[in-house]
Amino acid sequence: MIRHIIAAVATLLALGAYWFMYQQDVKAERFKQIAEIIERTKMEVPVKNAAPASATATQPISAEEQAKKEDDETQKKLKALRDRAGSAMAFKVSPLYKQKCSSCHGVNGEGIIGPKLIGLSEEKVYKDLLDFKSGKRKNYVMYGLLSKMSDEDLKALAKEIGTFQQKLEANK
């Protein structure tokens, strides 16, 4: 009887987590649309130089330099948009992580229902995953998610989660 209750609670939690992830995906899509709108409505404002043309020597800008300058400006705008949007989808994660982990541990491992994963080493994550899969650590949700996963998938998840801190710092 208690197993059935625990299974029902775990199922409800999983459904709630899936609903939450769906909402996060919708928000991420909105952020993408906002970025596209900003890019489409970008306006160039001419700046008049107060100094006479003869006083300053103008050098022609090569196409490569112009492209680099535009890329830098785009990166600055995207960084500003990310800062305004918060950490939702701060970096890309694999479909496996999205499917198995993000509903409880957050889109980028920041922790929602489950604990925070950012800052954990690959080795620790892999050991914990093996413990959950074997039943050494008791958690019915984790056991249910990991029971049919291969060791290669567990290693891939551990490797990805181990890089979250670096990815997060790289996006700041």
PDB file of C-alpha atoms in Angstrom, residues 13-70:
ATOM      1  CA  LEU A  13       5.870  15.015  -8.953  1.00  0.00           C
ATOM      2  CA  ALA A  14       7.140  13.852 -12.323  1.00  0.00           C
ATOM      3  CA  LEU A  15       4.037  15.180 -14.079  1.00  0.00           C
ATOM      4  CA  GLY A  16       4.436  18.491 -12.281  1.00  0.00           C
ATOM      5  CA  ALA A  17       8.081  18.592 -13.262  1.00  0.00           C
ATOM      6  CA  TYR A  18       7.229  17.883 -16.901  1.00  0.00           C
ATOM      7  CA  TRP A  19       4.654  20.698 -16.825  1.00  0.00           C
ATOM      8  CA  PHE A  20       7.248  23.028 -15.317  1.00  0.00           C
ATOM      9  CA  MET A  21       9.769  22.111 -18.050  1.00  0.00           C
ATOM     10  CA  TYR A  22       7.137  22.734 -20.699  1.00  0.00           C
ATOM     11  CA  GLN A  23       6.614  26.203 -19.255  1.00  0.00           C
ATOM     12  CA  GLN A  24      10.389  26.772 -19.236  1.00  0.00           C
ATOM     13  CA  ASP A  25      10.593  25.761 -22.894  1.00  0.00           C
ATOM     14  CA  VAL A  26       7.814  28.216 -23.704  1.00  0.00           C
ATOM     15  CA  LYS A  27       9.719  30.973 -21.878  1.00  0.00           C
ATOM     16  CA  ALA A  28      12.938  30.071 -23.674  1.00  0.00           C
ATOM     17  CA  GLU A  29      11.113  30.284 -26.995  1.00  0.00           C
ATOM     18  CA  ARG A  30       9.815  33.728 -26.017  1.00  0.00           C
ATOM     19  CA  PHE A  31      13.372  34.862 -25.263  1.00  0.00           C
ATOM     20  CA  LYS A  32      14.437  33.630 -28.690  1.00  0.00           C
ATOM     21  CA  GLN A  33      11.599  35.558 -30.293  1.00  0.00           C
ATOM     22  CA  ILE A  34      12.556  38.683 -28.326  1.00  0.00           C
ATOM     23  CA  ALA A  35      16.148  38.366 -29.523  1.00  0.00           C
ATOM     24  CA  GLU A  36      14.943  38.013 -33.115  1.00  0.00           C
ATOM     25  CA  ILE A  37      12.681  41.055 -32.767  1.00  0.00           C
ATOM     26  CA  ILE A  38      15.526  43.090 -31.310  1.00  0.00           C
ATOM     27  CA  GLU A  39      17.766  42.035 -34.181  1.00  0.00           C
ATOM     28  CA  ARG A  40      15.130  42.875 -36.811  1.00  0.00           C
ATOM     29  CA  THR A  41      14.332  46.274 -35.332  1.00  0.00           C
ATOM     30  CA  LYS A  42      17.940  47.303 -34.821  1.00  0.00           C
ATOM     31  CA  MET A  43      18.359  50.886 -35.938  1.00  0.00           C
ATOM     32  CA  GLU A  44      21.531  52.628 -36.987  1.00  0.00           C
ATOM     33  CA  VAL A  45      21.819  56.182 -35.723  1.00  0.00           C
ATOM     34  CA  PRO A  46      24.354  58.355 -37.553  1.00  0.00           C
ATOM     35  CA  VAL A  47      26.745  60.178 -35.244  1.00  0.00           C
ATOM     36  CA  LYS A  48      28.006  63.538 -36.389  1.00  0.00           C
ATOM     37  CA  ASN A  49      31.625  64.243 -35.703  1.00  0.00           C
ATOM     38  CA  ALA A  50      32.295  67.702 -34.261  1.00  0.00           C
ATOM     39  CA  ALA A  51      35.891  67.777 -35.486  1.00  0.00           C
ATOM     40  CA  PRO A  52      36.540  68.980 -39.046  1.00  0.00           C
ATOM     41  CA  ALA A  53      37.256  66.271 -41.582  1.00  0.00           C
ATOM     42  CA  SER A  54      40.688  67.655 -42.402  1.00  0.00           C
ATOM     43  CA  ALA A  55      41.855  67.453 -38.776  1.00  0.00           C
ATOM     44  CA  THR A  56      41.345  63.717 -38.438  1.00  0.00           C
ATOM     45  CA  ALA A  57      42.726  61.119 -40.793  1.00  0.00           C
ATOM     46  CA  THR A  58      40.134  58.500 -41.553  1.00  0.00           C
ATOM     47  CA  GLN A  59      41.271  55.016 -42.374  1.00  0.00           C
ATOM     48  CA  PRO A  60      39.040  52.716 -44.354  1.00  0.00           C
ATOM     49  CA  ILE A  61      37.738  49.753 -42.355  1.00  0.00           C
ATOM     50  CA  SER A  62      38.141  46.363 -43.975  1.00  0.00           C
ATOM     51  CA  ALA A  63      35.175  44.035 -44.352  1.00  0.00           C
ATOM     52  CA  GLU A  64      36.711  41.659 -41.791  1.00  0.00           C
ATOM     53  CA  GLU A  65      37.102  44.437 -39.220  1.00  0.00           C
ATOM     54  CA  GLN A  66      33.550  45.614 -39.882  1.00  0.00           C
ATOM     55  CA  ALA A  67      32.207  42.061 -39.461  1.00  0.00           C
ATOM     56  CA  LYS A  68      34.178  41.629 -36.227  1.00  0.00           C
ATOM     57  CA  LYS A  69      32.842  44.932 -34.929  1.00  0.00           C
ATOM     58  CA  GLU A  70      29.260  43.887 -35.749  1.00  0.00           C
TER      59      GLU A  70
END
